[in-house]
Amino acid sequence: MEEQDVRSNLKVLLTRDQIRARVQELGKRITRDYRDKNLVLVGVLKGAFVFLSDLARAIDLPLEIDFLGLSSYGASTKTSGVVKITHDLTQPIEDKDVVVVEDIVDTGLTLSYLMENFKTRHPKSIKLCTLLYKPSNTIKKVPLEYVGFEIEDKFVIGYGLDLAEKYRNLPYIGYLEDDTKQGGDS
Ligand code: IMP
Ligand code: MG
């Protein structure tokens, strides 16, 4: 069966220019905060790959990049709270200054699991950076140091975020008008 292309029914929430400007600001702040530190950016796959690639280039420091694959939703349409590591870091983070880079914080369950897991690896410091934050759905409150945009409770896609694994490549962030919550991989 042919799947429908939803792009013509999308409303734009954040344009590529808005995103670009905000990512530059976050990059400048991180550059200031991490001078003379041992910065490693850890992107949470898959959603953070676009944000991380732009953010990393907006930071003027000799940083390291690593990725962690997490799956939080399983097949159901609501978050289960069950988080699974599908791809682990390739380097130790012991004594490093870690900034975790996420696409979106919704319930907070994914990042709170990740924080607990990372603390056992003894980094020197650990801070969280998310492009989007939906405060209305919080179950676990996590300390967010760098937030791109606070948004309403809408299911958003594009700039790394997927709808059933598609549309991660949209250069802007959009939402469907009659949205029903969708599950997917992180
Ligand atoms: P959490 O509920 O904070 O644990 O978020 C889990 C993950 O769900 C995020 O990292 C995203 O990958 C995904 N997610 C949450 N809200 C959305 C959305 O609006 N669009 C696409 N993915 C989402
Ligand atoms: Mg994610």
CSV table of N, CA and C and ligand atoms in Angstrom, one decimal, residues 72-73 79 102-110 134 154-156 161-162 185-186, ligand 1:
chain,number,residue,atom,x,y,z
A,72,SER,N,13.1,4.5,23.1
A,72,SER,CA,12.3,4.8,24.3
A,72,SER,C,10.8,4.4,24.1
A,73,TYR,N,10.3,4.4,22.9
A,73,TYR,CA,8.9,4.3,22.8
A,73,TYR,C,8.4,2.8,22.5
A,79,THR,N,4.6,6.8,25.5
A,79,THR,CA,5.9,6.4,26.0
A,79,THR,C,5.8,5.4,27.1
A,102,GLU,N,20.1,16.3,22.5
A,102,GLU,CA,18.8,15.7,22.2
A,102,GLU,C,18.0,16.5,21.2
A,103,ASP,N,17.2,15.8,20.5
A,103,ASP,CA,16.3,16.6,19.6
A,103,ASP,C,15.1,17.2,20.4
A,104,ILE,N,14.5,16.4,21.3
A,104,ILE,CA,13.3,16.9,22.0
A,104,ILE,C,13.2,16.2,23.3
A,105,VAL,N,12.8,16.9,24.3
A,105,VAL,CA,12.4,16.4,25.6
A,105,VAL,C,10.9,16.5,25.8
A,106,ASP,N,10.3,15.3,25.9
A,106,ASP,CA,8.9,15.2,26.0
A,106,ASP,C,8.5,14.9,27.4
A,107,THR,N,8.5,13.6,27.8
A,107,THR,CA,8.2,13.2,29.2
A,107,THR,C,9.4,13.4,30.1
A,108,GLY,N,10.6,13.4,29.5
A,108,GLY,CA,11.9,13.4,30.3
A,108,GLY,C,12.4,12.1,30.7
A,109,LEU,N,11.7,11.0,30.3
A,109,LEU,CA,12.1,9.7,30.8
A,109,LEU,C,13.4,9.2,30.1
A,110,THR,N,13.5,9.6,28.8
A,110,THR,CA,14.8,9.1,28.1
A,110,THR,C,16.0,9.8,28.7
A,134,LYS,N,9.1,20.2,25.5
A,134,LYS,CA,7.6,20.3,25.7
A,134,LYS,C,7.3,20.2,27.1
A,154,LYS,N,2.6,19.4,20.7
A,154,LYS,CA,2.2,19.0,19.3
A,154,LYS,C,3.2,17.9,18.9
A,155,PHE,N,2.8,17.0,18.0
A,155,PHE,CA,3.8,16.1,17.5
A,155,PHE,C,4.5,16.7,16.3
A,156,VAL,N,5.8,16.9,16.5
A,156,VAL,CA,6.5,17.7,15.5
A,156,VAL,C,7.5,16.8,14.7
A,161,LEU,N,13.7,14.9,13.5
A,161,LEU,CA,12.5,14.2,14.2
A,161,LEU,C,11.7,13.5,13.1
A,162,ASP,N,11.2,12.3,13.5
A,162,ASP,CA,10.6,11.5,12.5
A,162,ASP,C,9.1,11.2,12.8
A,185,ASP,N,11.5,5.5,17.1
A,185,ASP,CA,12.8,5.4,17.8
A,185,ASP,C,13.2,6.8,18.2
A,186,SER,N,14.1,6.8,19.2
A,186,SER,CA,14.7,8.1,19.6
A,186,SER,C,15.6,8.6,18.5
B,1,IMP,P1,10.9,11.5,26.2
B,1,IMP,O1,9.4,11.3,26.3
B,1,IMP,O2,11.3,12.8,26.8
B,1,IMP,O3,11.5,10.3,26.8
B,1,IMP,O4,11.2,11.6,24.7
B,1,IMP,C1,11.5,10.4,24.0
B,1,IMP,C2,11.8,10.6,22.5
B,1,IMP,O5,10.5,10.6,21.9
B,1,IMP,C3,12.5,11.8,22.0
B,1,IMP,O6,13.9,11.8,22.1
B,1,IMP,C4,12.0,11.8,20.6
B,1,IMP,O7,12.9,11.0,19.8
B,1,IMP,C5,10.6,11.2,20.6
B,1,IMP,N1,9.6,12.3,20.5
B,1,IMP,C6,9.0,12.9,21.5
B,1,IMP,N2,8.1,13.8,21.1
B,1,IMP,C7,8.3,13.8,19.7
B,1,IMP,C8,7.7,14.6,18.6
B,1,IMP,O8,6.9,15.5,18.8
B,1,IMP,N3,8.1,14.2,17.4
B,1,IMP,C9,9.0,13.2,17.1
B,1,IMP,N4,9.6,12.5,18.1
B,1,IMP,C10,9.2,12.8,19.4
